[in-house]
Amino acid sequence: MFIRFALTAELHFNRDLTPEAVEAVGEAVQDANTLLFRKGVPADATDEEVGRITSYAVTGAVLRLEIVSGPYTRAHDALFRFRKEVAQKLGRHHLGLRNIVVTSFRIRIPGPVPESAVPRIPFITSADHHDDAVDLVLDLSAADLENRVPDRIVRLVQEKVAAQEYGGKGEHWELISESSRRERVYDGDPTQEMIRRRWIKHGASRGQWIFGPQAVEIFRAVERLVLDEIIKPLGFSEMIFPKLVPWEVWMRSGHAKGVYPEIYYVCTPKTRDPSYWEDIADYYKVTGTVPVDQIRERLDGPVGGMCYAQCPPFWPFVQGETLANDCLPIRVFDRSGTSHRYESGGIHGIERVDEFHRIEILWLGTREQTIATASRLHDLYTRLFEDVLELEWRCAKVTPWFMAQEGMVGESSDAEIGTRDYEACLPYNGSWLEFQNVSVNGDKYPKGFNVKIQSGEECWSGCSGIGLERWTAVLLAQKGFDRANWPERLARLVSEPEEVFRFL
Amino acid sequence: MFIRFALTAELHFNRDLTPEAVEAVGEAVQDANTLLFRKGVPADATDEEVGRITSYAVTGAVLRLEIVSGPYTRAHDALFRFRKEVAQKLGRHHLGLRNIVVTSFRIRIPGPVPESAVPRIPFITSADHHDDAVDLVLDLSAADLENRVPDRIVRLVQEKVAAQEYGGKGEHWELISESSRRERVYDGDPTQEMIRRRWIKHGASRGQWIFGPQAVEIFRAVERLVLDEIIKPLGFSEMIFPKLVPWEVWMRSGHAKGVYPEIYYVCTPKTRDPSYWEDIADYYKVTGTVPVDQIRERLDGPVGGMCYAQCPPFWPFVQGETLANDCLPIRVFDRSGTSHRYESGGIHGIERVDEFHRIEILWLGTREQTIATASRLHDLYTRLFEDVLELEWRCAKVTPWFMAQEGMVGESSDAEIGTRDYEACLPYNGSWLEFQNVSVNGDKYPKGFNVKIQSGEECWSGCSGIGLERWTAVLLAQKGFDRANWPERLARLVSEPEEVFRFL
């Protein structure tokens, strides 16, 4: 069994077809079925597998076509190949093609396809489920066909079937390496202890903390260690990546495929003319209440969202460019602002927040350079966690982050592409916290943002995120608040905490 | 002439008033007009200036009142004072007050009040303008009266009249000090030159740049100078202030009074249940278009906005607290993320952007401590601009920033409260750019967030913002790109620019 497409469409011309023109159509159909639609098709493909016009009829200025196909020269592709041909042929008869009206479009996708694998989108008017296939009736314009909507629907259904099949297996997780067990010196929850000490306090928004001087000193010590042990030895240069991310970036990065549930969306004022907003301000001044619903009506967008993954907004810097061989691999990092994720409700510790701070490391180059940089990073992280910070940690291969963020599961097809998470145990509750990752993303971003290499080799990239909240949570959970138990390097970087605030 | 209020209201009881109850009402009215409404009123106030019940009538279970007043014991205050009294008195007759219906409410505000000074808000049903007053007819509930809406409307109208009178005078600007003229060594536009050199590139969103390694080195040099010359000498401690600002914070900071035209608003998903968003993702996957309008319908909020002024989200850290005398003055700073302002359209240089990076300095203590810290800051900034960076600069007293951001004009009433801007000339176009400010904000924020001092003294605060884009624009505009012309300290902090990226 193979996939099948069937469409009917009307080609509207600027005036009635003459008998000579009708004859030319007949020749064009004959030619298309025998030659045109066969182009690029494997020689052993059966007739049923290839696009063909099964009937045509002319009424006045309208040429009506029925086209069916299997997987080769799909019905919609056949339609456009034929359009080009027939428009040229009838042009000689002084006939101009005005427009194309698609009157029906059906797809049969083979295999058992559960109802939940058929997307709820306006194009699909009905789905008829059989044991061995699903028949979809679609409502599509010629523009939709040119935009390859049918192919995308097929791919989407197949992805959903695969995801549901995989779903039963759970998240991919495969241990790569781990430290020995460390002596436990503290069993408290660092967040609770920091709150008690007034080092941190909840911010006014959800999943958000205000960090006092003592907590920030630990953040900056982590940053110092990462700079000295990772960033400088590998020669990463600091850049500043934007923190408001428009759709355009997430369309190219792939996030537009699935990140919607967790985004903090950003909307812009319809105008910045103060008089447009005066009554909103007046309403607030008079009532003490912000008229949220009225404001909502005066906003455009959402135009995108607040930074979610940190590296996508870097890519416009190199978008559409060809990079010289001798500047590769390029190694950069960003630590210029916050990331925001709409996490599940409730109040959590600093290790699970809506607003967080991360140093994002990014590199690009050839396949070999990209893999080599990831490998060097793993060496240095391991040294840092094992020898310098003396943590109890483990490293696991997981679902690549870009697949996870597109709502996909499983593993990538290339064994070199993927994400490794570093996890550390939290003695106070016995769980393991993912606090660090290293990803080789293959050619995904260079392709999405159209970045090439002078040599013509495939451009690859990788990234690694260092979450300051999570590192701090891990360090304090394993080493506690008594600096006598801290690894020496860390203790040297953090001074005896000073009480800047004293509350009565 | 003085302000006048007039209202009619019905007090609905749980059952009909008995003749004894009606008699008790009569006594309560007499008592209110002669004693109750006179409480706290200056002895020399005329009868006309004070609230009084001018008529009352009982029909079944309803007591109808007409109350008028001048500025003292305003009609709505009189209503609630009387309610308490009469409810108590009729309670003895087993009558319970069920609710209050305001049937009319009028205010006469004296003075010529132009139409443009009357807010367009739902409460005001008509405004009758006379030469020497305006008569407002209002539609208000009893809850609105308890929420002091009439007083807020009066204050708002008076503010608008004052603002329009002041408006003709233009922005407040008063020169405080200035440097001598410096030798001009460069006349280019630094943004254009940085673009040409590929040091910066436009981000994908409006008014947003991606800064390459060479530009970030200058940012970090500025940061180093500010840390060494300002922050360390005065002992400021680093904190991390949140970067998503909910309404709650802007209501207390005063920004909810006027910052609407320039906010990047933030909306949250109605739910993070992936199945709720699946069809949105599917629509994108099938069409390649993000369905912005459909997403919009699935968002809550706006819940607030992206960081605008950097210090307001600090304040919940100390909200509701009393600070010990011996920890004051408290001096902190934040450099943990971006600020966002919806600026007027078009593409500008790095000195006028929608997304920018700022070190925010904040201090609080007694009035004297707050003023003294501002004064020390001015000394150190002056030294930095004059001796270290050898800039052509000037310092001017301007409309306090918190007044400007609430849509107000003019000066504050206390000469010690206010904002001083540092401006530097941009030789390439001869204009002066505000690149730095120091503000003493009086008790505004401590009051808004209910922060007290152990000693009982008034708590004051100040803040100062160092915009990295603007400092960089000023340095490059005045000193150019040839490091031989740079002041020595700056040149030492920035290495010879390295080309991390090379494009073909």
JSON list of C-alpha atoms in Angstrom, two decimals, chain A residues 119-121 123 147 149 152-153 156 160 198 201 204-205 208-211 213 216 219-220 237-240 242-244 246-247 249 251 256-257 260-269 272 275 277-279 281-288 290 292 295-296 299-302 306 313-314 316-319 321-324 326-327 330 336-338 342-344 355 357 454 500-504, chain B residues 119-121 123 147 149 152-153 156 160 198 201 204-205 208-213 216 219-220 237-240 242-244 246-247 249 251 256-257 260-269 272 275 277-279 281-288 290 292 295-296 299-302 306 313-314 316-319 321-324 326-327 330 336-338 342-344 355 357 454 500-504:
[
{"chain": "A", "resi": 119, "resn": "PRO", "atom": "CA", "xyz": [-4.57, 17.43, 13.25]},
{"chain": "A", "resi": 120, "resn": "ARG", "atom": "CA", "xyz": [-7.51, 19.67, 14.12]},
{"chain": "A", "resi": 121, "resn": "ILE", "atom": "CA", "xyz": [-6.83, 22.32, 11.49]},
{"chain": "A", "resi": 123, "resn": "PHE", "atom": "CA", "xyz": [-8.01, 22.53, 6.02]},
{"chain": "A", "resi": 147, "resn": "ASN", "atom": "CA", "xyz": [2.61, 26.25, -0.54]},
{"chain": "A", "resi": 149, "resn": "VAL", "atom": "CA", "xyz": [0.19, 22.17, 2.35]},
{"chain": "A", "resi": 152, "resn": "ARG", "atom": "CA", "xyz": [3.06, 19.04, 5.10]},
{"chain": "A", "resi": 153, "resn": "ILE", "atom": "CA", "xyz": [-0.23, 17.51, 6.27]},
{"chain": "A", "resi": 156, "resn": "LEU", "atom": "CA", "xyz": [2.49, 15.91, 10.20]},
{"chain": "A", "resi": 160, "resn": "LYS", "atom": "CA", "xyz": [2.03, 12.12, 15.06]},
{"chain": "A", "resi": 198, "resn": "ARG", "atom": "CA", "xyz": [16.81, 36.71, 53.61]},
{"chain": "A", "resi": 201, "resn": "LYS", "atom": "CA", "xyz": [12.70, 36.75, 48.17]},
{"chain": "A", "resi": 204, "resn": "ALA", "atom": "CA", "xyz": [6.03, 39.98, 42.35]},
{"chain": "A", "resi": 205, "resn": "SER", "atom": "CA", "xyz": [5.51, 37.78, 39.29]},
{"chain": "A", "resi": 208, "resn": "GLN", "atom": "CA", "xyz": [10.43, 34.77, 39.90]},
{"chain": "A", "resi": 209, "resn": "TRP", "atom": "CA", "xyz": [12.99, 35.57, 42.60]},
{"chain": "A", "resi": 210, "resn": "ILE", "atom": "CA", "xyz": [14.78, 38.71, 43.70]},
{"chain": "A", "resi": 211, "resn": "PHE", "atom": "CA", "xyz": [18.34, 37.76, 44.57]},
{"chain": "A", "resi": 213, "resn": "PRO", "atom": "CA", "xyz": [23.80, 40.31, 47.56]},
{"chain": "A", "resi": 216, "resn": "VAL", "atom": "CA", "xyz": [24.41, 37.00, 43.70]},
{"chain": "A", "resi": 219, "resn": "PHE", "atom": "CA", "xyz": [26.04, 33.35, 40.98]},
{"chain": "A", "resi": 220, "resn": "ARG", "atom": "CA", "xyz": [29.09, 35.45, 40.15]},
{"chain": "A", "resi": 237, "resn": "SER", "atom": "CA", "xyz": [34.20, 35.51, 22.71]},
{"chain": "A", "resi": 238, "resn": "GLU", "atom": "CA", "xyz": [31.39, 37.40, 24.40]},
{"chain": "A", "resi": 239, "resn": "MET", "atom": "CA", "xyz": [28.48, 38.67, 22.29]},
{"chain": "A", "resi": 240, "resn": "ILE", "atom": "CA", "xyz": [25.10, 40.13, 23.21]},
{"chain": "A", "resi": 242, "resn": "PRO", "atom": "CA", "xyz": [18.72, 39.95, 21.78]},
{"chain": "A", "resi": 243, "resn": "LYS", "atom": "CA", "xyz": [16.16, 39.01, 24.40]},
{"chain": "A", "resi": 244, "resn": "LEU", "atom": "CA", "xyz": [12.87, 39.77, 22.66]},
{"chain": "A", "resi": 246, "resn": "PRO", "atom": "CA", "xyz": [10.01, 37.75, 17.12]},
{"chain": "A", "resi": 247, "resn": "TRP", "atom": "CA", "xyz": [8.21, 34.93, 15.27]},
{"chain": "A", "resi": 249, "resn": "VAL", "atom": "CA", "xyz": [13.42, 33.87, 14.52]},
{"chain": "A", "resi": 251, "resn": "MET", "atom": "CA", "xyz": [10.10, 30.12, 12.51]},
{"chain": "A", "resi": 256, "resn": "ALA", "atom": "CA", "xyz": [7.34, 27.83, 16.08]},
{"chain": "A", "resi": 257, "resn": "LYS", "atom": "CA", "xyz": [6.62, 24.12, 15.67]},
{"chain": "A", "resi": 260, "resn": "TYR", "atom": "CA", "xyz": [3.51, 27.66, 22.44]},
{"chain": "A", "resi": 261, "resn": "PRO", "atom": "CA", "xyz": [2.50, 26.29, 25.87]},
{"chain": "A", "resi": 262, "resn": "GLU", "atom": "CA", "xyz": [5.53, 27.74, 27.64]},
{"chain": "A", "resi": 263, "resn": "ILE", "atom": "CA", "xyz": [6.05, 31.14, 26.05]},
{"chain": "A", "resi": 264, "resn": "TYR", "atom": "CA", "xyz": [5.76, 34.51, 27.75]},
{"chain": "A", "resi": 265, "resn": "TYR", "atom": "CA", "xyz": [4.21, 36.30, 24.79]},
{"chain": "A", "resi": 266, "resn": "VAL", "atom": "CA", "xyz": [5.01, 39.92, 23.92]},
{"chain": "A", "resi": 267, "resn": "CYS", "atom": "CA", "xyz": [2.50, 42.40, 22.49]},
{"chain": "A", "resi": 268, "resn": "THR", "atom": "CA", "xyz": [3.18, 45.94, 21.32]},
{"chain": "A", "resi": 269, "resn": "PRO", "atom": "CA", "xyz": [1.03, 49.09, 21.66]},
{"chain": "A", "resi": 272, "resn": "ARG", "atom": "CA", "xyz": [2.76, 55.21, 21.10]},
{"chain": "A", "resi": 275, "resn": "SER", "atom": "CA", "xyz": [-3.45, 60.71, 23.56]},
{"chain": "A", "resi": 277, "resn": "TRP", "atom": "CA", "xyz": [-3.56, 55.95, 25.98]},
{"chain": "A", "resi": 278, "resn": "GLU", "atom": "CA", "xyz": [-4.69, 58.94, 28.04]},
{"chain": "A", "resi": 279, "resn": "ASP", "atom": "CA", "xyz": [-8.06, 57.49, 29.06]},
{"chain": "A", "resi": 281, "resn": "ALA", "atom": "CA", "xyz": [-4.09, 56.18, 32.43]},
{"chain": "A", "resi": 282, "resn": "ASP", "atom": "CA", "xyz": [-7.04, 58.30, 33.61]},
{"chain": "A", "resi": 283, "resn": "TYR", "atom": "CA", "xyz": [-9.08, 55.21, 34.38]},
{"chain": "A", "resi": 284, "resn": "TYR", "atom": "CA", "xyz": [-6.23, 53.88, 36.50]},
{"chain": "A", "resi": 285, "resn": "LYS", "atom": "CA", "xyz": [-5.77, 57.20, 38.27]},
{"chain": "A", "resi": 286, "resn": "VAL", "atom": "CA", "xyz": [-9.46, 57.36, 39.12]},
{"chain": "A", "resi": 287, "resn": "THR", "atom": "CA", "xyz": [-10.05, 53.73, 40.12]},
{"chain": "A", "resi": 288, "resn": "GLY", "atom": "CA", "xyz": [-6.64, 52.42, 41.18]},
{"chain": "A", "resi": 290, "resn": "VAL", "atom": "CA", "xyz": [-5.46, 48.71, 35.65]},
{"chain": "A", "resi": 292, "resn": "VAL", "atom": "CA", "xyz": [-6.44, 44.99, 31.51]},
{"chain": "A", "resi": 295, "resn": "ILE", "atom": "CA", "xyz": [-5.45, 47.56, 27.22]},
{"chain": "A", "resi": 296, "resn": "ARG", "atom": "CA", "xyz": [-5.68, 44.20, 25.49]},
{"chain": "A", "resi": 299, "resn": "LEU", "atom": "CA", "xyz": [-2.30, 45.89, 21.52]},
{"chain": "A", "resi": 300, "resn": "ASP", "atom": "CA", "xyz": [-0.88, 44.36, 18.37]},
{"chain": "A", "resi": 301, "resn": "GLY", "atom": "CA", "xyz": [0.52, 40.88, 18.21]},
{"chain": "A", "resi": 302, "resn": "PRO", "atom": "CA", "xyz": [1.77, 38.85, 19.96]},
{"chain": "A", "resi": 306, "resn": "MET", "atom": "CA", "xyz": [10.54, 36.76, 25.75]},
{"chain": "A", "resi": 313, "resn": "PRO", "atom": "CA", "xyz": [18.21, 35.25, 18.36]},
{"chain": "A", "resi": 314, "resn": "PHE", "atom": "CA", "xyz": [21.98, 35.04, 17.73]},
{"chain": "A", "resi": 316, "resn": "PRO", "atom": "CA", "xyz": [20.34, 36.74, 12.37]},
{"chain": "A", "resi": 317, "resn": "PHE", "atom": "CA", "xyz": [23.93, 37.94, 12.98]},
{"chain": "A", "resi": 318, "resn": "VAL", "atom": "CA", "xyz": [25.14, 35.37, 10.42]},
{"chain": "A", "resi": 319, "resn": "GLN", "atom": "CA", "xyz": [21.89, 34.85, 8.49]},
{"chain": "A", "resi": 321, "resn": "GLU", "atom": "CA", "xyz": [26.17, 34.74, 5.07]},
{"chain": "A", "resi": 322, "resn": "THR", "atom": "CA", "xyz": [29.01, 32.51, 3.90]},
{"chain": "A", "resi": 323, "resn": "LEU", "atom": "CA", "xyz": [31.70, 32.13, 6.56]},
{"chain": "A", "resi": 324, "resn": "ALA", "atom": "CA", "xyz": [35.38, 32.13, 5.65]},
{"chain": "A", "resi": 326, "resn": "ASP", "atom": "CA", "xyz": [39.84, 30.37, 8.38]},
{"chain": "A", "resi": 327, "resn": "CYS", "atom": "CA", "xyz": [37.57, 31.91, 11.01]},
{"chain": "A", "resi": 330, "resn": "ILE", "atom": "CA", "xyz": [33.45, 30.30, 15.70]},
{"chain": "A", "resi": 336, "resn": "SER", "atom": "CA", "xyz": [23.22, 39.50, 28.79]},
{"chain": "A", "resi": 337, "resn": "GLY", "atom": "CA", "xyz": [19.80, 38.77, 30.21]},
{"chain": "A", "resi": 338, "resn": "THR", "atom": "CA", "xyz": [16.99, 36.61, 31.42]},
{"chain": "A", "resi": 342, "resn": "TYR", "atom": "CA", "xyz": [5.75, 29.57, 31.65]},
{"chain": "A", "resi": 343, "resn": "GLU", "atom": "CA", "xyz": [6.29, 26.60, 33.97]},
{"chain": "A", "resi": 344, "resn": "SER", "atom": "CA", "xyz": [3.56, 24.63, 35.68]},
{"chain": "A", "resi": 355, "resn": "GLU", "atom": "CA", "xyz": [12.54, 33.61, 35.04]},
{"chain": "A", "resi": 357, "resn": "HIS", "atom": "CA", "xyz": [19.73, 33.47, 34.24]},
{"chain": "A", "resi": 454, "resn": "GLN", "atom": "CA", "xyz": [33.32, 28.89, 2.09]},
{"chain": "A", "resi": 500, "resn": "VAL", "atom": "CA", "xyz": [23.46, 44.47, 53.41]},
{"chain": "A", "resi": 501, "resn": "PHE", "atom": "CA", "xyz": [19.82, 44.46, 54.57]},
{"chain": "A", "resi": 502, "resn": "ARG", "atom": "CA", "xyz": [18.74, 44.12, 58.18]},
{"chain": "A", "resi": 503, "resn": "PHE", "atom": "CA", "xyz": [15.03, 43.94, 58.80]},
{"chain": "A", "resi": 504, "resn": "LEU", "atom": "CA", "xyz": [13.33, 44.46, 62.17]},
{"chain": "B", "resi": 119, "resn": "PRO", "atom": "CA", "xyz": [-10.89, 62.77, 31.31]},
{"chain": "B", "resi": 120, "resn": "ARG", "atom": "CA", "xyz": [-12.71, 60.47, 28.88]},
{"chain": "B", "resi": 121, "resn": "ILE", "atom": "CA", "xyz": [-13.64, 57.80, 31.40]},
{"chain": "B", "resi": 123, "resn": "PHE", "atom": "CA", "xyz": [-17.81, 57.50, 35.11]},
{"chain": "B", "resi": 147, "resn": "ASN", "atom": "CA", "xyz": [-13.02, 53.84, 46.66]},
{"chain": "B", "resi": 149, "resn": "VAL", "atom": "CA", "xyz": [-13.34, 57.93, 42.91]},
{"chain": "B", "resi": 152, "resn": "ARG", "atom": "CA", "xyz": [-9.47, 61.13, 42.38]},
{"chain": "B", "resi": 153, "resn": "ILE", "atom": "CA", "xyz": [-11.48, 62.64, 39.52]},
{"chain": "B", "resi": 156, "resn": "LEU", "atom": "CA", "xyz": [-7.00, 64.34, 37.95]},
{"chain": "B", "resi": 160, "resn": "LYS", "atom": "CA", "xyz": [-4.61, 68.18, 33.75]},
{"chain": "B", "resi": 198, "resn": "ARG", "atom": "CA", "xyz": [30.42, 44.11, 11.17]},
{"chain": "B", "resi": 201, "resn": "LYS", "atom": "CA", "xyz": [23.93, 43.92, 13.18]},
{"chain": "B", "resi": 204, "resn": "ALA", "atom": "CA", "xyz": [15.17, 40.53, 14.02]},
{"chain": "B", "resi": 205, "resn": "SER", "atom": "CA", "xyz": [12.92, 42.71, 16.18]},
{"chain": "B", "resi": 208, "resn": "GLN", "atom": "CA", "xyz": [17.21, 45.81, 18.54]},
{"chain": "B", "resi": 209, "resn": "TRP", "atom": "CA", "xyz": [20.88, 45.06, 17.85]},
{"chain": "B", "resi": 210, "resn": "ILE", "atom": "CA", "xyz": [23.04, 41.97, 18.02]},
{"chain": "B", "resi": 211, "resn": "PHE", "atom": "CA", "xyz": [26.42, 43.01, 19.39]},
{"chain": "B", "resi": 212, "resn": "GLY", "atom": "CA", "xyz": [29.50, 41.21, 18.14]},
{"chain": "B", "resi": 213, "resn": "PRO", "atom": "CA", "xyz": [32.64, 40.57, 20.20]},
{"chain": "B", "resi": 216, "resn": "VAL", "atom": "CA", "xyz": [30.81, 43.89, 23.66]},
{"chain": "B", "resi": 219, "resn": "PHE", "atom": "CA", "xyz": [30.47, 47.55, 26.79]},
{"chain": "B", "resi": 220, "resn": "ARG", "atom": "CA", "xyz": [32.51, 45.51, 29.26]},
{"chain": "B", "resi": 237, "resn": "SER", "atom": "CA", "xyz": [26.44, 45.43, 46.38]},
{"chain": "B", "resi": 238, "resn": "GLU", "atom": "CA", "xyz": [25.19, 43.49, 43.40]},
{"chain": "B", "resi": 239, "resn": "MET", "atom": "CA", "xyz": [21.63, 42.16, 43.40]},
{"chain": "B", "resi": 240, "resn": "ILE", "atom": "CA", "xyz": [19.45, 40.64, 40.69]},
{"chain": "B", "resi": 242, "resn": "PRO", "atom": "CA", "xyz": [13.43, 40.67, 38.11]},
{"chain": "B", "resi": 243, "resn": "LYS", "atom": "CA", "xyz": [12.87, 41.58, 34.49]},
{"chain": "B", "resi": 244, "resn": "LEU", "atom": "CA", "xyz": [9.21, 40.75, 33.96]},
{"chain": "B", "resi": 246, "resn": "PRO", "atom": "CA", "xyz": [3.61, 42.68, 36.79]},
{"chain": "B", "resi": 247, "resn": "TRP", "atom": "CA", "xyz": [1.02, 45.43, 37.21]},
{"chain": "B", "resi": 249, "resn": "VAL", "atom": "CA", "xyz": [4.76, 46.59, 40.88]},
{"chain": "B", "resi": 251, "resn": "MET", "atom": "CA", "xyz": [0.82, 50.29, 40.53]},
{"chain": "B", "resi": 256, "resn": "ALA", "atom": "CA", "xyz": [0.64, 52.52, 36.03]},
{"chain": "B", "resi": 257, "resn": "LYS", "atom": "CA", "xyz": [-0.26, 56.22, 35.92]},
{"chain": "B", "resi": 260, "resn": "TYR", "atom": "CA", "xyz": [1.25, 52.67, 28.63]},
{"chain": "B", "resi": 261, "resn": "PRO", "atom": "CA", "xyz": [2.40, 54.03, 25.25]},
{"chain": "B", "resi": 262, "resn": "GLU", "atom": "CA", "xyz": [5.94, 52.67, 25.61]},
{"chain": "B", "resi": 263, "resn": "ILE", "atom": "CA", "xyz": [5.50, 49.26, 27.21]},
{"chain": "B", "resi": 264, "resn": "TYR", "atom": "CA", "xyz": [6.32, 45.90, 25.67]},
{"chain": "B", "resi": 265, "resn": "TYR", "atom": "CA", "xyz": [3.36, 44.06, 27.17]},
{"chain": "B", "resi": 266, "resn": "VAL", "atom": "CA", "xyz": [3.58, 40.45, 28.35]},
{"chain": "B", "resi": 267, "resn": "CYS", "atom": "CA", "xyz": [0.75, 37.92, 28.07]},
{"chain": "B", "resi": 268, "resn": "THR", "atom": "CA", "xyz": [0.67, 34.38, 29.44]},
{"chain": "B", "resi": 269, "resn": "PRO", "atom": "CA", "xyz": [-0.81, 31.20, 27.92]},
{"chain": "B", "resi": 272, "resn": "ARG", "atom": "CA", "xyz": [0.39, 25.09, 29.44]},
{"chain": "B", "resi": 275, "resn": "SER", "atom": "CA", "xyz": [-3.12, 19.52, 23.87]},
{"chain": "B", "resi": 277, "resn": "TRP", "atom": "CA", "xyz": [-1.87, 24.29, 21.80]},
{"chain": "B", "resi": 278, "resn": "GLU", "atom": "CA", "xyz": [-1.53, 21.30, 19.50]},
{"chain": "B", "resi": 279, "resn": "ASP", "atom": "CA", "xyz": [-3.70, 22.68, 16.69]},
{"chain": "B", "resi": 281, "resn": "ALA", "atom": "CA", "xyz": [1.47, 24.08, 16.27]},
{"chain": "B", "resi": 282, "resn": "ASP", "atom": "CA", "xyz": [-0.19, 21.91, 13.59]},
{"chain": "B", "resi": 283, "resn": "TYR", "atom": "CA", "xyz": [-1.45, 24.98, 11.75]},
{"chain": "B", "resi": 284, "resn": "TYR", "atom": "CA", "xyz": [2.08, 26.35, 11.68]},
{"chain": "B", "resi": 285, "resn": "LYS", "atom": "CA", "xyz": [3.57, 23.05, 10.57]},
{"chain": "B", "resi": 286, "resn": "VAL", "atom": "CA", "xyz": [1.07, 22.82, 7.70]},
{"chain": "B", "resi": 287, "resn": "THR", "atom": "CA", "xyz": [1.12, 26.44, 6.50]},
{"chain": "B", "resi": 288, "resn": "GLY", "atom": "CA", "xyz": [4.48, 27.82, 7.63]},
{"chain": "B", "resi": 290, "resn": "VAL", "atom": "CA", "xyz": [2.12, 31.54, 12.77]},
{"chain": "B", "resi": 292, "resn": "VAL", "atom": "CA", "xyz": [-1.17, 35.21, 15.53]},
{"chain": "B", "resi": 295, "resn": "ILE", "atom": "CA", "xyz": [-2.84, 32.63, 19.59]},
{"chain": "B", "resi": 296, "resn": "ARG", "atom": "CA", "xyz": [-4.08, 35.96, 20.86]},
{"chain": "B", "resi": 299, "resn": "LEU", "atom": "CA", "xyz": [-3.65, 34.33, 26.06]},
{"chain": "B", "resi": 300, "resn": "ASP", "atom": "CA", "xyz": [-4.37, 35.87, 29.43]},
{"chain": "B", "resi": 301, "resn": "GLY", "atom": "CA", "xyz": [-3.38, 39.38, 30.37]},
{"chain": "B", "resi": 302, "resn": "PRO", "atom": "CA", "xyz": [-1.40, 41.43, 29.66]},
{"chain": "B", "resi": 306, "resn": "MET", "atom": "CA", "xyz": [9.06, 43.72, 30.09]},
{"chain": "B", "resi": 313, "resn": "PRO", "atom": "CA", "xyz": [10.93, 45.34, 40.57]},
{"chain": "B", "resi": 314, "resn": "PHE", "atom": "CA", "xyz": [13.62, 45.61, 43.28]},
{"chain": "B", "resi": 316, "resn": "PRO", "atom": "CA", "xyz": [9.19, 43.85, 46.68]},
{"chain": "B", "resi": 317, "resn": "PHE", "atom": "CA", "xyz": [12.48, 42.72, 48.30]},
{"chain": "B", "resi": 318, "resn": "VAL", "atom": "CA", "xyz": [11.90, 45.28, 51.06]},
{"chain": "B", "resi": 319, "resn": "GLN", "atom": "CA", "xyz": [8.13, 45.73, 50.72]},
{"chain": "B", "resi": 321, "resn": "GLU", "atom": "CA", "xyz": [9.60, 45.92, 56.00]},
{"chain": "B", "resi": 322, "resn": "THR", "atom": "CA", "xyz": [11.18, 48.19, 58.58]},
{"chain": "B", "resi": 323, "resn": "LEU", "atom": "CA", "xyz": [14.90, 48.64, 58.00]},
{"chain": "B", "resi": 324, "resn": "ALA", "atom": "CA", "xyz": [17.37, 48.71, 60.88]},
{"chain": "B", "resi": 326, "resn": "ASP", "atom": "CA", "xyz": [22.54, 50.56, 61.28]},
{"chain": "B", "resi": 327, "resn": "CYS", "atom": "CA", "xyz": [22.28, 48.99, 57.81]},
{"chain": "B", "resi": 330, "resn": "ILE", "atom": "CA", "xyz": [21.64, 50.56, 51.61]},
{"chain": "B", "resi": 336, "resn": "SER", "atom": "CA", "xyz": [21.18, 41.24, 35.08]},
{"chain": "B", "resi": 337, "resn": "GLY", "atom": "CA", "xyz": [19.21, 41.93, 31.93]},
{"chain": "B", "resi": 338, "resn": "THR", "atom": "CA", "xyz": [17.62, 44.03, 29.27]},
{"chain": "B", "resi": 342, "resn": "TYR", "atom": "CA", "xyz": [8.49, 50.87, 22.48]},
{"chain": "B", "resi": 343, "resn": "GLU", "atom": "CA", "xyz": [10.23, 53.85, 20.91]},
{"chain": "B", "resi": 344, "resn": "SER", "atom": "CA", "xyz": [9.00, 55.79, 17.92]},
{"chain": "B", "resi": 355, "resn": "GLU", "atom": "CA", "xyz": [16.06, 46.98, 23.72]},
{"chain": "B", "resi": 357, "resn": "HIS", "atom": "CA", "xyz": [21.42, 47.26, 28.56]},
{"chain": "B", "resi": 454, "resn": "GLN", "atom": "CA", "xyz": [13.54, 51.85, 62.56]},
{"chain": "B", "resi": 500, "resn": "VAL", "atom": "CA", "xyz": [35.87, 36.42, 15.28]},
{"chain": "B", "resi": 501, "resn": "PHE", "atom": "CA", "xyz": [33.61, 36.37, 12.20]},
{"chain": "B", "resi": 502, "resn": "ARG", "atom": "CA", "xyz": [34.83, 36.73, 8.64]},
{"chain": "B", "resi": 503, "resn": "PHE", "atom": "CA", "xyz": [32.19, 36.85, 5.95]},
{"chain": "B", "resi": 504, "resn": "LEU", "atom": "CA", "xyz": [32.79, 36.29, 2.23]}
]
